[in-house]
Coordinates of C-alpha atoms in Angstrom, one line a residue:
X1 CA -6.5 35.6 22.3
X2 CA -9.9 34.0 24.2
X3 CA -9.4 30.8 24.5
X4 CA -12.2 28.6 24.0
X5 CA -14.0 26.8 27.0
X6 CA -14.3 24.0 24.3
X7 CA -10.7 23.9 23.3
X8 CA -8.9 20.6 23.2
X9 CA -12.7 18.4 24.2
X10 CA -14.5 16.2 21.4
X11 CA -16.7 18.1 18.9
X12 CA -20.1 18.2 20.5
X13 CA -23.2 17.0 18.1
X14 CA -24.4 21.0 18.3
X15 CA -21.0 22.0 16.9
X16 CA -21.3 19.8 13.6
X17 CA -22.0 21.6 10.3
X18 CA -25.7 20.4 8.6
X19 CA -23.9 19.0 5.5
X20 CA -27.3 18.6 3.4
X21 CA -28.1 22.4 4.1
X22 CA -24.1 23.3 3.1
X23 CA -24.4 21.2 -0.5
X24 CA -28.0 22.4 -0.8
X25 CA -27.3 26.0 -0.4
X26 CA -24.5 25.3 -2.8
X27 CA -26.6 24.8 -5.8
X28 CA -28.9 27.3 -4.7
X29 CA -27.2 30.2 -3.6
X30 CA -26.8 33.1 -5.8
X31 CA -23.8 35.9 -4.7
X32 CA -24.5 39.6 -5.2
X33 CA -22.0 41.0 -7.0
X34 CA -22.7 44.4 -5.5
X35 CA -21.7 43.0 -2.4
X36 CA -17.8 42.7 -2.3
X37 CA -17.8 40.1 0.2
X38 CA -19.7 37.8 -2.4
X39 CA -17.3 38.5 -4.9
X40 CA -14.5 35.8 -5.7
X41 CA -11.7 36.8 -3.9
X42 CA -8.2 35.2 -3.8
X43 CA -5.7 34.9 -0.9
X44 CA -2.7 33.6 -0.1
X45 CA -4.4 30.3 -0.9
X46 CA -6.8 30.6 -3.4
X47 CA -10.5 31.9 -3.4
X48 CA -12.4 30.7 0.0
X49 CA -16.1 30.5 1.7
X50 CA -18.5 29.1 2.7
X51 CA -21.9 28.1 0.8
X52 CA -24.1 29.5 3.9
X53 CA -22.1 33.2 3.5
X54 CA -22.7 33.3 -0.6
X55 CA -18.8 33.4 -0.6
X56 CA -18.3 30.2 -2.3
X57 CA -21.2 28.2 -4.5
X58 CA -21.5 27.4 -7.8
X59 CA -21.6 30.3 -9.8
X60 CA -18.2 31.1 -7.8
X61 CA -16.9 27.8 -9.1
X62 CA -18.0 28.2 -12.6
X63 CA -17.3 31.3 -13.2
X64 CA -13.2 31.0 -11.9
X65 CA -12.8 27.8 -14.3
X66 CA -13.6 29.3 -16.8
X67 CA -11.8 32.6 -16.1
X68 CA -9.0 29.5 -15.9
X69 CA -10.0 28.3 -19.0
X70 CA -9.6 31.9 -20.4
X71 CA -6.1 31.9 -18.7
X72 CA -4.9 29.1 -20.5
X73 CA -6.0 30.3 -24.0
X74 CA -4.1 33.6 -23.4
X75 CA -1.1 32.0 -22.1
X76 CA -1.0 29.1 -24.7
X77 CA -0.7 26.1 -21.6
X78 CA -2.0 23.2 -24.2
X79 CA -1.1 20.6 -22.2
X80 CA -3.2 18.5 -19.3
X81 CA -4.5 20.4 -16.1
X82 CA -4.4 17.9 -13.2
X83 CA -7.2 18.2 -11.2
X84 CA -7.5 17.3 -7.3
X85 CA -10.0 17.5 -3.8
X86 CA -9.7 17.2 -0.6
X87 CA -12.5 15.8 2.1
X88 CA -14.2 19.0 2.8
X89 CA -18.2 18.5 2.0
X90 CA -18.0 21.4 -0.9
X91 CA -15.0 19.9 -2.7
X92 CA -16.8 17.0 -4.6
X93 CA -19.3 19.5 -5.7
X94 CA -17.0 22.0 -6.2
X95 CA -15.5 18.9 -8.3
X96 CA -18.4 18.2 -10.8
X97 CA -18.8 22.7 -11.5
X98 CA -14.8 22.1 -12.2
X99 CA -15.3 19.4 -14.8
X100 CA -18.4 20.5 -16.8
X101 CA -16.6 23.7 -17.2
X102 CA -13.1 22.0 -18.2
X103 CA -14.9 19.7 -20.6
X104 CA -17.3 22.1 -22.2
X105 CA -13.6 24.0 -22.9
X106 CA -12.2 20.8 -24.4
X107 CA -9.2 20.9 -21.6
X108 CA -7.4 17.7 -20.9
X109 CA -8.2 17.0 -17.6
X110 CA -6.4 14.4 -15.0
X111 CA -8.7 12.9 -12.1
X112 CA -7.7 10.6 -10.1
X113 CA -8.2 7.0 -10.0
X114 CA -11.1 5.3 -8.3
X115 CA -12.6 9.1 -7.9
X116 CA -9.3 9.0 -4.8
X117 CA -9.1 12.3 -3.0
X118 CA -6.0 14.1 -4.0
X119 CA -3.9 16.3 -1.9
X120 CA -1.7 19.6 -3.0
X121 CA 1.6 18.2 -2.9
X122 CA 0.8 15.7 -5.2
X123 CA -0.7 17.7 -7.6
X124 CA 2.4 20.3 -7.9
X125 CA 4.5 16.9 -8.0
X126 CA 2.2 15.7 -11.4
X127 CA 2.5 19.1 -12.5
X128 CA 6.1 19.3 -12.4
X129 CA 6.7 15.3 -13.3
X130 CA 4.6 15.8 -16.7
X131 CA 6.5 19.3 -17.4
X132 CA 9.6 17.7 -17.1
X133 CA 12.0 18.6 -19.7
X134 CA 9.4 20.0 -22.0
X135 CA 9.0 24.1 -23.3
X136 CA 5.4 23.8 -24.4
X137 CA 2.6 22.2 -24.1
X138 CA 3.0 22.5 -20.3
X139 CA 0.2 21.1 -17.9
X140 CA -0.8 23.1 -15.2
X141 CA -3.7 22.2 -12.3
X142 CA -6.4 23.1 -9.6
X143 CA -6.7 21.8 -6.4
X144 CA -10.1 22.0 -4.4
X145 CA -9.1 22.5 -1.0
X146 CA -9.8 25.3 2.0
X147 CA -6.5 23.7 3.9
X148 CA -7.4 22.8 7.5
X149 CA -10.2 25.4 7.5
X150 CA -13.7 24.8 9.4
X151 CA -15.8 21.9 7.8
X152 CA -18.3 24.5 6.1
X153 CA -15.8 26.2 4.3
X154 CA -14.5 25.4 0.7
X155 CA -11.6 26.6 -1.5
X156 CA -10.4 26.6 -4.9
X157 CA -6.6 26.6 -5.9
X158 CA -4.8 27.4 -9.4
X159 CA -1.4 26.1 -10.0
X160 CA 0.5 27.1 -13.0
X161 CA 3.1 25.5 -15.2
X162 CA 5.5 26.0 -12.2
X163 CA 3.6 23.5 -10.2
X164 CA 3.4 26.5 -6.9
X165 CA 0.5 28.5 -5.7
X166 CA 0.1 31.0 -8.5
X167 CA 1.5 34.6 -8.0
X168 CA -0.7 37.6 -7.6
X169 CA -0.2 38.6 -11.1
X170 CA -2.0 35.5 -11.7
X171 CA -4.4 35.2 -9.4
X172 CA -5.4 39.0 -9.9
X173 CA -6.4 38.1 -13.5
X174 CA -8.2 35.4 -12.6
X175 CA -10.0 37.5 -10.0
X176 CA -11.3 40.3 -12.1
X177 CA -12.3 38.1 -15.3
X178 CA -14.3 35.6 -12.7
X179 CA -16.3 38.6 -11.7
X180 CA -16.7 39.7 -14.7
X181 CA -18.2 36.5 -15.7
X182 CA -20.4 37.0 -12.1
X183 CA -21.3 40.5 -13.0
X184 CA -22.8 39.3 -16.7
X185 CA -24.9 35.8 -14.9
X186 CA -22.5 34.1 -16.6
X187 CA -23.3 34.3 -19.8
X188 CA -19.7 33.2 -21.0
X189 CA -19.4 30.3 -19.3
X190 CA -19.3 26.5 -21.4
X191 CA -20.6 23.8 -19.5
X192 CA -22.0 20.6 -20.1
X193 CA -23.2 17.7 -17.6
X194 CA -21.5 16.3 -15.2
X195 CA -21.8 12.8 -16.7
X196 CA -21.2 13.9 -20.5
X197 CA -18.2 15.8 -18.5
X198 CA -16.8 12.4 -16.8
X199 CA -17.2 10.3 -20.2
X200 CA -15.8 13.2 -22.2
X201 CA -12.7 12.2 -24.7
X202 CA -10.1 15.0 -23.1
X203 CA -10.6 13.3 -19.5
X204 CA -8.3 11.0 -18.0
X205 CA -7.6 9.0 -15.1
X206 CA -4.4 9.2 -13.4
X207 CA -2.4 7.2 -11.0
X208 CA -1.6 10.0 -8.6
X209 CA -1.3 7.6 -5.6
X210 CA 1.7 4.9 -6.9
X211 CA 3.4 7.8 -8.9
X212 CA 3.9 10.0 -5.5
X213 CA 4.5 7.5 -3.4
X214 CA 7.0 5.3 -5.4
X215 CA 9.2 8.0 -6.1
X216 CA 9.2 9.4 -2.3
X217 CA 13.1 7.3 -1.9
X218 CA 14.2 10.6 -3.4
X219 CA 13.6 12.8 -1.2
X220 CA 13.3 11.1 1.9
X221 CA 15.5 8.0 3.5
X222 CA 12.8 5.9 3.6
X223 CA 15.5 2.6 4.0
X224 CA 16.8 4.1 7.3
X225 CA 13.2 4.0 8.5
X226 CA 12.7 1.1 7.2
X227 CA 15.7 -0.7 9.0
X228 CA 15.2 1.2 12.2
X229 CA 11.8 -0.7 12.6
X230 CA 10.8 2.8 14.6
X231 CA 6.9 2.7 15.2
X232 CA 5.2 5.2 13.5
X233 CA 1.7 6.7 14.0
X234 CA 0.4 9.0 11.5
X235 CA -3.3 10.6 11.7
X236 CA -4.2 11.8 8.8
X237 CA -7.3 14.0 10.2
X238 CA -9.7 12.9 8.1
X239 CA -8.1 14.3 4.9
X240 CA -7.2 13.9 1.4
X241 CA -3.8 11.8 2.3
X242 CA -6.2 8.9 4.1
X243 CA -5.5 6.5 1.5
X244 CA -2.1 7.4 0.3
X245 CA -0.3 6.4 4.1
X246 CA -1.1 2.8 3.8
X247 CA 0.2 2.5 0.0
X248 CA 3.6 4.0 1.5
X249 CA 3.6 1.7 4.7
X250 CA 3.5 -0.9 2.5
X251 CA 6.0 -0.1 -0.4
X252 CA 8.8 1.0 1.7
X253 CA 7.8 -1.8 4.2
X254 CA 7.4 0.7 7.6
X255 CA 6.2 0.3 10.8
X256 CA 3.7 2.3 10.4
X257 CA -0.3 2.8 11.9
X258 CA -3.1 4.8 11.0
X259 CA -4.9 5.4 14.1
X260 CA -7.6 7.2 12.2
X261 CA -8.8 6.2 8.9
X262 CA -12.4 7.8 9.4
X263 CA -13.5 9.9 6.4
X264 CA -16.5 11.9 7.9
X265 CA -17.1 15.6 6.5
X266 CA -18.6 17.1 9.5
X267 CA -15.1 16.2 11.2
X268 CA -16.5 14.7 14.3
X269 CA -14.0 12.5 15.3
X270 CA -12.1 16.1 15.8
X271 CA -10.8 18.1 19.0
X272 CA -12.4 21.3 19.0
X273 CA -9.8 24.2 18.0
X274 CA -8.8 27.1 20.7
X275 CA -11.6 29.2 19.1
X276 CA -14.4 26.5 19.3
X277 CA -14.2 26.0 16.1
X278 CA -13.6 22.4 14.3
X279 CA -10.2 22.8 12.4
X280 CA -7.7 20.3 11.1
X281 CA -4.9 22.2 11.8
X282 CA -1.5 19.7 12.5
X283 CA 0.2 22.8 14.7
X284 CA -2.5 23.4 17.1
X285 CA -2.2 21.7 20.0
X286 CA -5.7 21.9 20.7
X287 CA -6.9 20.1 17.4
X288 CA -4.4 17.5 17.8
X289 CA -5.2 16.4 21.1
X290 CA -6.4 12.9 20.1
X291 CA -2.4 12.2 18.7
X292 CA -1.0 14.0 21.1
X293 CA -2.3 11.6 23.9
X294 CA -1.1 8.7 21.8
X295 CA 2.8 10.0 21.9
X296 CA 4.0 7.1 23.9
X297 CA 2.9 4.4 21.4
X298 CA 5.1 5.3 18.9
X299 CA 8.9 6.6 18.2
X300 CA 7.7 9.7 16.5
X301 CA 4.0 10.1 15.6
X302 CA 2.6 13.0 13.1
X303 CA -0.3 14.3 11.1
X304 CA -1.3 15.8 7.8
X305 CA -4.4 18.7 7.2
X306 CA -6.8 18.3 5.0
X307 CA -4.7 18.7 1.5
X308 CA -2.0 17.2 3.4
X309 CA 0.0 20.6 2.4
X310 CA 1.3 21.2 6.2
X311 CA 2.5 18.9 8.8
X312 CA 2.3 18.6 12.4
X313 CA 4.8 16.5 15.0
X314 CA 4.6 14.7 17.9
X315 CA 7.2 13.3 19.9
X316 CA 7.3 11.1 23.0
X317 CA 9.9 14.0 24.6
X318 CA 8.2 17.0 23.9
X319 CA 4.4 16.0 22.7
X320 CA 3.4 18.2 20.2
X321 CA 6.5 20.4 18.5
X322 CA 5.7 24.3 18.0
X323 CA 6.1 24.3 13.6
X324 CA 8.8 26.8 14.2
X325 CA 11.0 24.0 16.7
X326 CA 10.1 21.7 14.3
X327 CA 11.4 23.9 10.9
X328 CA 14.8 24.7 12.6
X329 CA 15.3 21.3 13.6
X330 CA 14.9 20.1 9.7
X331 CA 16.7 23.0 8.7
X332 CA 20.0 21.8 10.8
X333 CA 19.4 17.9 10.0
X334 CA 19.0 18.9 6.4
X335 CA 21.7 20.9 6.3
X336 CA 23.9 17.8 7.5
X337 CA 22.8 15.2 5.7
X338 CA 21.6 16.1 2.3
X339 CA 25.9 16.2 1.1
X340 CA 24.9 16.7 -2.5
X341 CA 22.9 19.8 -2.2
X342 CA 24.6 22.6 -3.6
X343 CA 26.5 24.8 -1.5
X344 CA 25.4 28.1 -3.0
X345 CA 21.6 26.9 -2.7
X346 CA 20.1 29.1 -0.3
X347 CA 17.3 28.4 3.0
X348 CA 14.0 29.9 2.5
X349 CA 11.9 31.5 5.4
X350 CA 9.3 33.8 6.1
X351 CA 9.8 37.2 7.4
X352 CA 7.2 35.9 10.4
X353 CA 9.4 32.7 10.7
X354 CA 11.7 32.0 13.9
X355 CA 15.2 34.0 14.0
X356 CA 16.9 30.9 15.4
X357 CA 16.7 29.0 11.6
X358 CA 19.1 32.5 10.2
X359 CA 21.4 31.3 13.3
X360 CA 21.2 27.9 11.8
X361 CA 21.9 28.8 8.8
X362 CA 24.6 31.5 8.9
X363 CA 26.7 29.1 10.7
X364 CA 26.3 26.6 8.3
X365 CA 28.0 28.8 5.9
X366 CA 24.3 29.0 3.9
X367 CA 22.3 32.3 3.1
X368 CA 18.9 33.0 3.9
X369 CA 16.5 33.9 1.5
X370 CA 13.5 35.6 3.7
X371 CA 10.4 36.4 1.9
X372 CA 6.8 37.7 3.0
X373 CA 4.3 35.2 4.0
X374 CA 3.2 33.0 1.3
X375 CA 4.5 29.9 0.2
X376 CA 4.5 31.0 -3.7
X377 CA 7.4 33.6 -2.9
X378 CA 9.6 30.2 -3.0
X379 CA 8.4 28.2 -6.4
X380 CA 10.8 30.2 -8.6
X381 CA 13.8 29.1 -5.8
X382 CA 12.8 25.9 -5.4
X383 CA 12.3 25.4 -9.1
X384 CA 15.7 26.8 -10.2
X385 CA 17.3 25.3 -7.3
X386 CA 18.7 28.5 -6.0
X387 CA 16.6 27.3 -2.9
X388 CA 16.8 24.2 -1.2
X389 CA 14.4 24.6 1.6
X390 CA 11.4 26.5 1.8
X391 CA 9.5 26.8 4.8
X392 CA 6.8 29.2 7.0
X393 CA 5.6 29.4 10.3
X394 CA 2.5 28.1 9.8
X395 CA 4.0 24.5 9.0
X396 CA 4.1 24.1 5.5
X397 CA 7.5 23.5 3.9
X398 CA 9.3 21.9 1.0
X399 CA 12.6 21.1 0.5
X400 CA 14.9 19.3 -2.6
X401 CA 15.6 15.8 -3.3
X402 CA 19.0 14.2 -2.3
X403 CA 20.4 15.2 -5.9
X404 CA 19.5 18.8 -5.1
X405 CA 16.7 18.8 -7.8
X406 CA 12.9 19.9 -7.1
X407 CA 10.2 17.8 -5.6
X408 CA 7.4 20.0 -5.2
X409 CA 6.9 23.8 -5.7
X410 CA 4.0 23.6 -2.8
X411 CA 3.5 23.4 0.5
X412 CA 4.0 19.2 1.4
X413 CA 3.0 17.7 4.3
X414 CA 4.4 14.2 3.8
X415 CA 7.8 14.9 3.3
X416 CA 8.5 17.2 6.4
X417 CA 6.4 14.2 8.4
X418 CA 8.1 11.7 7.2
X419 CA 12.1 13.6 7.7
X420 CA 10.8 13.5 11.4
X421 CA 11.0 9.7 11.1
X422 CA 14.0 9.5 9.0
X423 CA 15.8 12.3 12.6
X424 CA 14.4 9.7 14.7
X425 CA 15.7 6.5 12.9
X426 CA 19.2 8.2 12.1
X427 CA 20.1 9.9 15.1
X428 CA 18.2 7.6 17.7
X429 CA 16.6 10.7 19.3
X430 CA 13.3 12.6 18.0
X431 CA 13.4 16.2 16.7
X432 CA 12.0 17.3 20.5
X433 CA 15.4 16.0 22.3
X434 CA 17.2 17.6 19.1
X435 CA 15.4 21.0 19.5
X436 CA 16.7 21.5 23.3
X437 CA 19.9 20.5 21.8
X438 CA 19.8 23.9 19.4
X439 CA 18.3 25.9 21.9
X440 CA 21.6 25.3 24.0
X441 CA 23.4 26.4 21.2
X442 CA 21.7 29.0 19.4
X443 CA 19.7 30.6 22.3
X444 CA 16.0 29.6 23.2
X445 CA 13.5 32.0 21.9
X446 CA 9.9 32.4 23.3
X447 CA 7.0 33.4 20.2
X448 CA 3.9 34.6 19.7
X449 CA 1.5 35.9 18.0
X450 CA -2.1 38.1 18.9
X451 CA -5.1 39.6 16.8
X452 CA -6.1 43.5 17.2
X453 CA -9.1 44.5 15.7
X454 CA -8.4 47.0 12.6
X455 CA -10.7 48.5 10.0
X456 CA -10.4 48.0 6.3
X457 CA -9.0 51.6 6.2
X458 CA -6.8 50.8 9.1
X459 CA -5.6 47.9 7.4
X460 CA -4.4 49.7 4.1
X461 CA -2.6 52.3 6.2
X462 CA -0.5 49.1 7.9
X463 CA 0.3 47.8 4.1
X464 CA 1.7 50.6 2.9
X465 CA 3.7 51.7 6.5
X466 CA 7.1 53.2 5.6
X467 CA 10.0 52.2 7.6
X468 CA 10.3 56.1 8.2
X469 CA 6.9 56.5 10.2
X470 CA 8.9 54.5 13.0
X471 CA 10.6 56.4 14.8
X472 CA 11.3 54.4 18.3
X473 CA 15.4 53.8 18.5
X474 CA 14.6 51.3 21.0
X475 CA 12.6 47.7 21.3
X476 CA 12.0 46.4 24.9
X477 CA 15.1 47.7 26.3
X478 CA 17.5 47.1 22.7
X479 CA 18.3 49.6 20.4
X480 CA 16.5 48.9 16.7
X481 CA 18.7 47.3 14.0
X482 CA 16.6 47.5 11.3
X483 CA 13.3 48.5 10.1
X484 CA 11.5 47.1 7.0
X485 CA 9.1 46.8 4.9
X486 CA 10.5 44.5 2.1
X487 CA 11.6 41.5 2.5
X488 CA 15.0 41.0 2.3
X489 CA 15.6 38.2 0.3
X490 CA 13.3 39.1 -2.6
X491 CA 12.5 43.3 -2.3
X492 CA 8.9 42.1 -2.2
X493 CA 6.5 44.0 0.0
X494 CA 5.6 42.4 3.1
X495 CA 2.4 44.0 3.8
X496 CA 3.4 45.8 7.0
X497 CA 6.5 46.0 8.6
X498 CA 9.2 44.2 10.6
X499 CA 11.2 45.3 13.7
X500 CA 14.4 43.9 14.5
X501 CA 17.1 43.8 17.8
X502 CA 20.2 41.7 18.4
X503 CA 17.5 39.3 20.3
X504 CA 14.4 40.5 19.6
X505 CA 11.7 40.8 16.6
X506 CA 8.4 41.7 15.9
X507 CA 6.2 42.3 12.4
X508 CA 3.0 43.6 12.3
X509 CA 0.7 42.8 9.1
X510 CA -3.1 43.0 8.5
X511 CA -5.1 39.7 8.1
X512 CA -6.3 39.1 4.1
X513 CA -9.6 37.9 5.2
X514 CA -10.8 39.5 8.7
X515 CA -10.6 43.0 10.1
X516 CA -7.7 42.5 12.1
X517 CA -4.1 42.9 12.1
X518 CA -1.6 40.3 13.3
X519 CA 1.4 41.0 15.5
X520 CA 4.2 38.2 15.6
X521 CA 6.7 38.6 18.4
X522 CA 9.9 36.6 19.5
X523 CA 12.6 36.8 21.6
X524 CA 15.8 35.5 22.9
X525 CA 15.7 36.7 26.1
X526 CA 12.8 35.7 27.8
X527 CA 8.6 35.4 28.5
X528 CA 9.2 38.7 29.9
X529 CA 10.9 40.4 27.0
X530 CA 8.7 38.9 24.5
X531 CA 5.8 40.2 26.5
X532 CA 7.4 44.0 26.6
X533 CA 8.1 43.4 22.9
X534 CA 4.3 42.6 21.7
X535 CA 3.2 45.9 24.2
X536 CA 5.6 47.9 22.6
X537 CA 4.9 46.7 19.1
X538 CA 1.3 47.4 19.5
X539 CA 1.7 50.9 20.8
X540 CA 4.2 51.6 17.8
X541 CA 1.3 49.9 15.1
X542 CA -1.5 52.1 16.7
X543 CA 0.6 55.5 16.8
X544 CA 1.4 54.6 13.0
X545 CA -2.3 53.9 12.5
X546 CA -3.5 57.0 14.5
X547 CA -5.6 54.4 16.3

């Protein structure tokens, strides 16, 4: 991986996205539905592009809500979608396609308050409030949101009744009758104006901001961190949480400082990422440079991306925690201190997700529940309580109030933030001083992951890799303990396949959106081992691949 000569400096003026060119081209782009990179296409995350690429514009946008308005005919959901943005430039526009679509289909629509930008977690919360007790007329929602992406992107989210990124089921349907709609220049769609849309009878204004943050006592000690009087610094990167920090400083009475309230959609104020590229991504150290060198004024310091769906933490010990430090840390404080979650209710990881939280967690006495990457493979668990904490590498977790019931079924960057500050007011130490402390216990793993360039052919062959094609008995110097390619929690596919040795790992998967495949390495033992591991693991991906 090339590390940027730009990585970690200020944005420079050159590197800033035109924004009245992004919205213009917008309106005025038309995708070419004979070209399958112009098609609406959904991820782990929901469909994503950029206006300049023809990969997400208005006809996109039009043409999914309604294929969501279709969705919820079929499936009889009847009751209210809440609908939410984040700061990227092509969310508010994205915003008004949503609405004259939803209103021209007569769907109850919730916006927020004072037009408020509203992140993910709080829309799964709304979603899962409103459902509450009820077996129909269940709300679902959509958030407009490309995560931390670059500032010319733009993405579009369903949630269903379940308040979690939809499944692939879902999201497949809603693929192929959106292109549909493309294919035929939309001749299907209802819309009315934006205006008529705003003043229509089935839209409604909703208090997302006090209903989130008065009920976050439930899920988070907020009265130890309160009576602590730790100082608190929280950066919310310019996105859709800027205004929600404040309202929780001052109802649970905190010690707590924005140091950037700045709401700029070319991102300036940003760090540029390792690549060059402008990203507000919480776990890169590179992007959160301008917190990281803050560390000392404050106890425990963090930050949110854009829809506030992952979090990122900073501590005076150890600067800037790797997500995976940070996620076994929770995992063990959790584990300790939440006495009323059930005993059978499992931990939830990712197959790409540091070994050392199944060490956690097997001497807890818990099981594991390890799924492929995605953060939906955990709404049912988290839902039915059969999980109590859900969590990936790529720092986005979730985990269960004290009672052991839900909170949210997506990815929240709040709570995991704000459990850093409840560690550091409880235990007197921050989670860095608390991760050497498991490292000493558990072992001290080294990770990593690198990009390989693979072609869309290539990449198929990878997905459907059979634990048979592998025949190496040994890993960097360890004999193989298992090879596979479901997950073992769920049976799910994982898209590629996973080695494992007493102290050593590595899966191999292709990337949904580039032509590349990933390798993610870790090991017990050392830089050295790790480094044998990823060489190894790479020759054993290209033999499969006949690269």
């Amino acid at each position: 991986m090339e590390i940027s000569p730009f990585a970690g400096k200020p944005a420079e003026q050159n590197m800033l996205v035109n924004i009245p060119k992004l919205v213009t081209a917008y309106y005025t782009g038309i995708p070419d539905p004979s070209v399958p990179g112009q098609l609406v296409s959904f991820g782990t995350s929901g469909h994503r592009g950029s206006s300049f690429k023809s990969t997400f514009n208005e006809r996109h946008i039009l043409a999914i809500t309604q294929a969501i308005c279709f969705y919820r005919t079929e499936q009889k959901i009847e009751g209210p979608l809440f609908l939410g943005f984040d700061t990227h430039a092509l969310s508010a526009p994205a915003f008004a396609s949503a609405m004259e679509v939803l209103a021209a289909n007569k769907v109850e629509v919730m916006i927020s308050e004072n037009d408020e930008y509203t992140p993910t977690p709080v829309i799964s919360y709304a979603i899962l409030k409103y459902n509450d007790g009820l077996n129909k007329g269940l709300a679902d929602g959509i958030v407009i949101t490309p995560s931390h992406n670059p500032p010319d992107d733009g993405g579009f989210k369903y949630n269903p009744p379940n308040g979690g990124p939809a499944g692939t089921t879902i999201t497949n349907w809603i693929e192929a009758k959106a292109n549909e709609l493309l294919h035929n220049n939309l001749l299907q769609v209802k819309r009315i104006s934006f205006d008529k849309a705003l003043r229509a009878s089935t839209t409604h204004r909703h208090d997302y901001v006090n209903s989130y943050v008065n009920d976050l006592g439930s899920v988070v000690d907020m009265d130890i961190i309160r009576d602590s009087k730790i100082k608190i610094g929280v950066d919310p990167l310019g996105g859709a949480g800027v205004h929600y920090w404040e309202p929780i400083a001052e109802r649970y009475h905190l010690d707590l400082t924005i140091v950037n309230k700045i709401v700029d959609p070319t991102f300036s104020f940003m760090t540029v990422d390792w690549d060059g590229q402008i990203r507000m991504d919480p776990s890169s150290p590179y992007a959160m440079q301008g917190l990281i060198k803050m560390k000392d004024k404050f106890d425990i310091s963090f930050a949110c991306d854009t829809d506030h769906d992952r979090h990122g933490i900073v501590t005076k010990s150890s600067g800037l925690l790797n997500p995976n430090h940070y996620l076994s840390v929770a995992v063990s404080y959790l584990l300790q201190n939440r006495p009323e979650w059930q005993k059978t209710a499992a931990i939830g990881k990712t197959v790409v997700s540091t070994q050392l939280i199944y060490r956690i967690t097997k001497k807890s006495g818990r099981q594991l529940y390890e799924v492929p990457v995605g953060f939906k493979w955990f709404v049912d668990g988290l839902l039915g309580r059969t999980l109590c904490f859900g969590g990936e590498e790529s720092a986005g977790a979730s985990f269960s109030r004290f009672d052991g019931s839900v909170w949210t079924t997506d990815k929240d960057g709040f709570i995991p933030a704000l459990l850093s500050a409840e560690i550091t007011a409880k235990l007197g130490q921050d989670p860095g001083i608390l991760y050497n402390e498991l490292t000493k216990e558990f072992g001290n793993p080294v990770y990593d992951r690198i990009e390989a360039k693979a072609t869309s052919e290539q990449k198929e062959k990878l997905k459907k890799l059979s634990s048979g094609q592998v025949k190496n008995k040994d890993l960097a110097g360890e004999k193989v303990q298992d090879i596979f390619t479901e997950a073992p929690g769920n049976g799910a596919l994982i898209g590629g396949l996973k080695v494992m040795t007493e102290n050593g790992w590595f899966a191999a998967r292709p990337s949904g959106t580039e032509e590349i495949y990933k390798i993610y390495g870790e090991s017990f033992i050392g830089e050295q081992h790790l480094a044998q591991i990823i060489k190894e693991a790479q020759d054993i991906v290209n033999t499969a691949l006949e690269i």
